[in-house]
Every structure is written in structure tokens, then in C-alpha cells.
């Protein structure tokens, strides 16, 4: 194994009856990086993270963290990683402080010994240290779970969809915390269904159906999108998607927020023809413009064209 790599996977596979969750997945992640696995539910992110945490045995291939095999060396793995699962898994009937003391005790350390690691995070919830964990808000639960994952000073931090269901402000605060943790030489793996969070990672892997479709820096993924992308709005947004799908000059159509995006069959589209086509179908106040792609656009394009 390359000594500069914190995480390695070689032909990693996992099956659930007839469903293939991971399909011969291979990758390496450098030490000290903030690496994102981006993809929808069912892409295989959670299965991958559970294998890396030694909580799940792969059906094929191998994985290692800092040179330790996730199956053979599971005891060592659990000492050097911090894990935050997708669902809140702390003790709901224990207080904030009791949860933190409990996890510190498991690793034979104390809150005081590693307080510098969690100080920026824990100060948000310290005023509520006597409140039961089950009574915290979503954002506060998230901060407590991250504090518990860090209290033993892990070398690798694995976070499975940590911001799902959390408000926008808490999501922003959480990612600021991750950037600070990275400066302390902690390798961070994070999965998310939110494409806007991908731009905050050093490097991302776009996942679909247990495979990595593309891996690069966020900037390079956007640069690699060599199609012309258009945005359309009208007074009949419900019908607009199906009407655009029937226009012969358009290859791919999808909804994105409050507008419809499309990619033409050629590098350009005859705007006059499209506007006349939509007006003939009763659309008014049509807004048509060419736009710059995002990581989400790249992901949707690859997902549609590779299937």
C-alpha cells in the first residue's frame, strides 16, 4: 500500500440478496484530505462506510485504513477512526455531557485531554450539557455526535450523510467545522446527497449503483462538462418538462429548482424554433438562457447517459 494513502479499496463488492450495493469499487484517498462521496440514496455510500468502519464484511475485495485491513484488523481500525452514522445513534436518555463522557471512557481518555479537538464544536452545545440528547434540535444532535466521534482523537473521520435533515444554517456551520478539523491532519471522508456540499471537498467521487462514475476535484468535474446547458421557465412549468422532452433538437431534459434544464443534441439550439414551439403549445412569459453547469448538472448528465 502507498504510505501516503489513508484509505484504500480494491475491487470492493457487497450484495444484499440479488441487489449489488457495491460493484468492484477501487480507490485510494490521500492522508489529510477532505474527500466527499456524492450520490443519491441507494448509491452504495452507507454500505461502503460501514465496511470501512469494520461494521460490515465485504463479499469481495479488500479495504484498509492506514494499512490496517478492515476485516482482519478490526480492533485497530476502531481505535484510529471516528464514525458518525447517518442516523443519530447516541443515547437519547443520557445528557449531552454524559454521552461525551461515555464515549471518552470507551477509548480510555477524558473530555479534558482532547477538549482542544472539540472546543469549537462543543461550545455551541455546552450551555445545554445537562439536557438529554433526545431533547436536542437536529443541529445540536449533529454537533454532539461529531464531538463524540472526535473525543478519542481519531486519525480518520468517517461521516455518513451528517447534514441530512438539518437546516441550512447548521449545515454551513458543520462544514466550517470540517475545514478546521482538516487543519489538524485528520483525514475526513464524508458522504452526502447534497450536490452543493461537493464544492466544499478537496476531491469528490460521484457514485451511482455501487460504482464511481467520476472522481476529481469539484473544479475539474465542472470543467469536464463539455455540453451546452440551457435553462427555461414559463407560466406552465408543470407541462414544460414533457413539452421540452418532445422537442427534436433536445437530447436531455430535467428539473433543477425553479427552472428546467436541457442539453441540445448539437452544441446549439435554434432559439426562435424553440420559442415558437413553446408558444404554439400555450406557454407564455418564456425565459430561455444558456447557463454555466454545476456539479449537480454533471452528475445528472452522467447518470442519464451511462445507464
Coordinates of C-alpha atoms in Angstrom, one line a residue:
X1 CA 0.0 0.0 0.0
X2 CA 1.1 3.5 -0.7
X3 CA 2.2 5.0 2.6
X4 CA 0.7 8.4 1.6
X5 CA -2.7 6.9 1.4
X6 CA -5.1 6.9 4.3
X7 CA -7.8 4.7 2.8
X8 CA -7.5 2.1 0.1
X9 CA -10.2 -0.1 -1.5
X10 CA -9.5 -2.8 -4.1
X11 CA -12.4 -4.4 -6.1
X12 CA -14.8 -3.9 -3.1
X13 CA -18.1 -5.6 -3.6
X14 CA -21.2 -6.1 -1.4
X15 CA -24.5 -7.8 -2.2
X16 CA -27.9 -7.8 -0.4
X17 CA -29.7 -10.9 -1.8
X18 CA -30.0 -10.0 -5.6
X19 CA -29.0 -6.3 -5.2
X20 CA -25.5 -5.3 -5.8
X21 CA -24.7 -2.4 -3.4
X22 CA -21.0 -2.1 -4.3
X23 CA -19.7 -3.1 -7.7
X24 CA -15.9 -3.8 -7.6
X25 CA -15.1 -0.5 -6.2
X26 CA -11.4 0.6 -6.2
X27 CA -9.9 3.9 -5.0
X28 CA -7.3 5.5 -2.8
X29 CA -7.6 8.6 -0.6
X30 CA -4.6 10.7 0.4
X31 CA -3.9 11.4 4.1
X32 CA -5.1 14.7 5.3
X33 CA -7.7 15.2 2.6
X34 CA -11.4 16.1 2.9
X35 CA -13.0 13.6 0.5
X36 CA -16.6 13.5 -0.5
X37 CA -18.7 10.6 -1.8
X38 CA -21.7 12.2 -3.6
X39 CA -24.8 10.4 -4.8
X40 CA -28.5 9.7 -4.2
X41 CA -29.9 7.2 -1.8
X42 CA -29.1 3.7 -2.9
X43 CA -25.8 4.6 -4.5
X44 CA -23.8 2.5 -2.0
X45 CA -22.4 5.2 0.2
X46 CA -23.6 3.8 3.5
X47 CA -22.5 0.2 2.7
X48 CA -19.1 1.5 1.8
X49 CA -18.7 3.4 5.0
X50 CA -19.9 0.5 7.1
X51 CA -17.2 -1.7 5.5
X52 CA -14.6 0.9 6.1
X53 CA -15.7 1.1 9.8
X54 CA -15.3 -2.7 10.1
X55 CA -19.1 -3.0 10.8
X56 CA -19.8 -4.9 7.6
X57 CA -17.8 -7.6 5.9
X58 CA -17.4 -7.2 2.1
X59 CA -18.5 -10.1 -0.2
X60 CA -15.5 -9.4 -2.4
X61 CA -12.3 -7.3 -2.5
X62 CA -10.5 -5.7 0.4
X63 CA -10.3 -2.3 2.1
X64 CA -7.7 -0.8 4.5
X65 CA -7.3 2.3 6.7
X66 CA -3.8 3.4 7.4
X67 CA -2.6 0.0 6.4
X68 CA -5.0 -2.0 8.6
X69 CA -7.3 -4.4 6.9
X70 CA -10.9 -3.7 7.8
X71 CA -11.7 -7.4 8.4
X72 CA -8.5 -8.8 9.9
X73 CA -7.5 -5.7 11.9
X74 CA -10.9 -4.5 13.0
X75 CA -9.8 -3.8 16.6
X76 CA -7.0 -1.5 15.4
X77 CA -9.4 0.1 12.9
X78 CA -11.9 1.0 15.6
X79 CA -9.2 2.8 17.7
X80 CA -8.0 5.1 14.9
X81 CA -11.3 6.1 13.3
X82 CA -14.2 8.3 14.4
X83 CA -17.6 7.4 12.9
X84 CA -20.8 9.4 12.7
X85 CA -23.6 7.3 11.2
X86 CA -26.4 8.7 9.1
X87 CA -29.0 8.3 11.9
X88 CA -28.5 9.8 15.4
X89 CA -27.2 6.9 17.4
X90 CA -26.2 8.3 20.7
X91 CA -28.0 7.6 24.0
X92 CA -31.2 9.6 24.0
X93 CA -31.8 9.3 27.7
X94 CA -28.3 10.5 28.7
X95 CA -27.4 14.1 28.8
X96 CA -25.0 15.9 26.4
X97 CA -22.2 15.7 29.0
X98 CA -22.9 12.1 29.9
X99 CA -22.8 10.9 26.3
X100 CA -19.5 12.7 25.8
X101 CA -18.0 11.2 29.0
X102 CA -19.3 7.7 28.0
X103 CA -17.5 7.8 24.6
X104 CA -14.4 9.2 26.1
X105 CA -14.4 6.4 28.7
X106 CA -14.7 3.7 26.0
X107 CA -11.4 4.9 24.5
X108 CA -9.8 5.4 27.9
X109 CA -9.5 9.1 27.6
X110 CA -11.2 12.2 29.1
X111 CA -13.0 15.2 27.8
X112 CA -10.2 17.4 29.3
X113 CA -7.4 15.5 27.5
X114 CA -8.8 16.1 24.0
X115 CA -11.0 19.2 24.6
X116 CA -8.9 21.2 22.1
X117 CA -10.2 18.9 19.3
X118 CA -13.9 19.6 20.0
X119 CA -13.8 23.0 21.6
X120 CA -15.1 24.9 18.5
X121 CA -17.9 22.4 18.1
X122 CA -18.8 21.7 21.7
X123 CA -19.1 25.4 22.8
X124 CA -22.3 25.5 20.7
X125 CA -23.9 22.8 22.9
X126 CA -22.1 23.3 26.2
X127 CA -24.8 25.6 27.5
X128 CA -27.1 22.6 27.2
X129 CA -24.7 20.0 28.7
X130 CA -27.3 18.9 31.2
X131 CA -30.1 18.4 28.6
X132 CA -30.9 14.9 27.5
X133 CA -29.7 14.1 24.0
X134 CA -33.1 13.2 22.8
X135 CA -34.4 16.7 23.5
X136 CA -31.8 18.5 21.3
X137 CA -32.6 20.0 18.0
X138 CA -31.3 18.4 14.8
X139 CA -28.4 20.8 14.5
X140 CA -27.4 20.3 18.2
X141 CA -27.6 16.5 17.9
X142 CA -25.3 16.7 14.9
X143 CA -22.7 18.7 16.9
X144 CA -22.9 16.3 19.8
X145 CA -22.5 13.3 17.5
X146 CA -19.4 14.9 15.9
X147 CA -18.0 15.7 19.3
X148 CA -18.4 12.1 20.4
X149 CA -16.7 10.9 17.2
X150 CA -13.7 13.1 17.8
X151 CA -13.2 12.7 21.6
X152 CA -10.6 10.0 21.2
X153 CA -8.5 11.9 18.7
X154 CA -9.1 9.7 15.6
X155 CA -6.7 9.9 12.6
X156 CA -9.6 9.2 10.1
X157 CA -13.1 10.6 10.5
X158 CA -15.9 9.0 8.6
X159 CA -19.2 10.9 8.4
X160 CA -22.3 9.3 6.7
X161 CA -24.7 12.0 5.4
X162 CA -24.1 14.1 8.5
X163 CA -26.2 17.1 7.4
X164 CA -29.3 15.2 6.1
X165 CA -32.4 16.8 7.5
X166 CA -30.5 19.7 9.1
X167 CA -31.3 23.3 8.5
X168 CA -29.2 25.4 6.1
X169 CA -27.5 27.4 8.8
X170 CA -26.4 24.3 10.7
X171 CA -25.2 22.7 7.5
X172 CA -23.0 25.7 6.9
X173 CA -21.6 25.7 10.4
X174 CA -20.9 22.0 10.2
X175 CA -18.8 22.4 7.0
X176 CA -16.9 25.2 8.6
X177 CA -16.0 22.8 11.4
X178 CA -14.8 20.2 9.0
X179 CA -12.5 22.7 7.3
X180 CA -11.0 23.5 10.7
X181 CA -10.6 19.8 11.6
X182 CA -8.7 19.2 8.4
X183 CA -6.0 21.6 9.5
X184 CA -5.3 19.2 12.4
X185 CA -4.2 16.5 10.0
X186 CA -7.4 14.4 10.3
X187 CA -8.4 12.6 7.1
X188 CA -12.1 13.2 6.6
X189 CA -14.5 11.1 4.5
X190 CA -18.0 12.4 4.1
X191 CA -21.0 11.2 2.1
X192 CA -23.9 13.5 1.2
X193 CA -26.8 13.6 -1.2
X194 CA -26.4 17.4 -1.4
X195 CA -24.6 18.4 -4.5
X196 CA -23.8 21.9 -3.3
X197 CA -21.7 20.4 -0.5
X198 CA -19.4 18.7 -3.1
X199 CA -17.7 22.0 -3.9
X200 CA -16.5 22.2 -0.2
X201 CA -14.4 19.0 -0.6
X202 CA -10.8 18.7 -1.8
X203 CA -11.9 15.9 -4.1
X204 CA -15.2 14.0 -4.8
X205 CA -16.4 10.7 -6.2
X206 CA -19.8 10.7 -7.9
X207 CA -21.5 7.4 -7.1
X208 CA -24.4 5.6 -8.7
X209 CA -25.5 2.0 -8.3
X210 CA -22.3 1.0 -6.4
X211 CA -19.9 2.4 -8.9
X212 CA -17.8 5.6 -9.1
X213 CA -18.8 7.4 -12.2
X214 CA -16.3 10.2 -11.9
X215 CA -13.6 11.2 -9.5
X216 CA -11.9 14.6 -9.5
X217 CA -11.7 18.0 -7.8
X218 CA -15.0 19.9 -7.9
X219 CA -13.4 22.4 -10.3
X220 CA -12.3 19.7 -12.7
X221 CA -15.7 17.9 -12.7
X222 CA -17.3 21.2 -13.8
X223 CA -14.6 21.8 -16.4
X224 CA -15.1 18.3 -17.9
X225 CA -18.8 19.1 -18.6
X226 CA -18.4 19.9 -22.3
X227 CA -22.1 20.1 -23.2
X228 CA -24.1 23.3 -23.8
X229 CA -26.6 23.8 -20.9
X230 CA -29.8 25.8 -21.1
X231 CA -32.4 27.0 -18.6
X232 CA -36.1 27.5 -19.4
X233 CA -39.0 28.9 -17.4
X234 CA -42.6 29.6 -18.4
X235 CA -46.0 30.2 -16.9
X236 CA -46.8 26.5 -17.3
X237 CA -43.9 24.8 -15.5
X238 CA -45.8 21.5 -15.0
X239 CA -46.3 20.9 -18.7
X240 CA -42.9 22.4 -19.7
X241 CA -40.8 19.3 -18.9
X242 CA -42.8 17.0 -21.1
X243 CA -43.1 19.5 -23.9
X244 CA -39.3 20.1 -24.0
X245 CA -38.8 16.3 -24.0
X246 CA -40.7 16.1 -27.2
X247 CA -38.7 18.8 -29.0
X248 CA -36.5 17.1 -31.6
X249 CA -33.4 19.3 -31.0
X250 CA -33.2 18.4 -27.3
X251 CA -31.3 15.4 -26.0
X252 CA -31.7 15.6 -22.2
X253 CA -34.2 17.4 -20.0
X254 CA -34.5 17.6 -16.2
X255 CA -35.9 19.8 -13.5
X256 CA -33.5 21.8 -11.4
X257 CA -35.0 24.0 -8.7
X258 CA -37.4 26.6 -10.1
X259 CA -36.4 26.0 -13.7
X260 CA -36.0 23.3 -16.3
X261 CA -32.5 22.5 -17.7
X262 CA -31.9 20.9 -21.1
X263 CA -28.9 19.8 -23.2
X264 CA -29.4 20.1 -27.0
X265 CA -28.4 17.3 -29.5
X266 CA -25.9 19.7 -31.0
X267 CA -23.8 22.4 -29.4
X268 CA -26.5 25.0 -30.1
X269 CA -30.3 25.1 -30.4
X270 CA -32.4 27.3 -32.7
X271 CA -33.8 29.7 -30.1
X272 CA -36.5 31.0 -32.5
X273 CA -37.7 27.5 -33.3
X274 CA -37.9 26.5 -29.6
X275 CA -39.7 29.7 -28.6
X276 CA -42.2 29.3 -31.4
X277 CA -42.7 25.6 -30.4
X278 CA -43.5 26.5 -26.8
X279 CA -45.7 29.5 -27.7
X280 CA -47.7 27.3 -30.0
X281 CA -48.3 24.9 -27.0
X282 CA -49.7 27.8 -25.0
X283 CA -46.6 28.8 -23.0
X284 CA -46.2 32.5 -22.1
X285 CA -43.5 34.6 -20.4
X286 CA -40.9 32.1 -21.7
X287 CA -37.4 32.8 -20.3
X288 CA -34.6 31.0 -22.2
X289 CA -30.9 31.4 -21.5
X290 CA -27.6 29.5 -21.6
X291 CA -26.2 28.8 -18.1
X292 CA -23.0 27.5 -16.5
X293 CA -23.1 23.9 -15.3
X294 CA -22.7 22.8 -11.7
X295 CA -21.5 19.5 -10.2
X296 CA -25.2 18.5 -10.0
X297 CA -25.6 19.0 -13.7
X298 CA -22.5 16.9 -14.4
X299 CA -23.9 14.1 -12.1
X300 CA -27.3 14.1 -13.7
X301 CA -25.8 14.1 -17.2
X302 CA -23.5 11.1 -16.4
X303 CA -26.3 9.2 -14.6
X304 CA -28.6 9.6 -17.6
X305 CA -26.0 8.8 -20.3
X306 CA -24.3 5.9 -18.6
X307 CA -27.5 3.9 -17.9

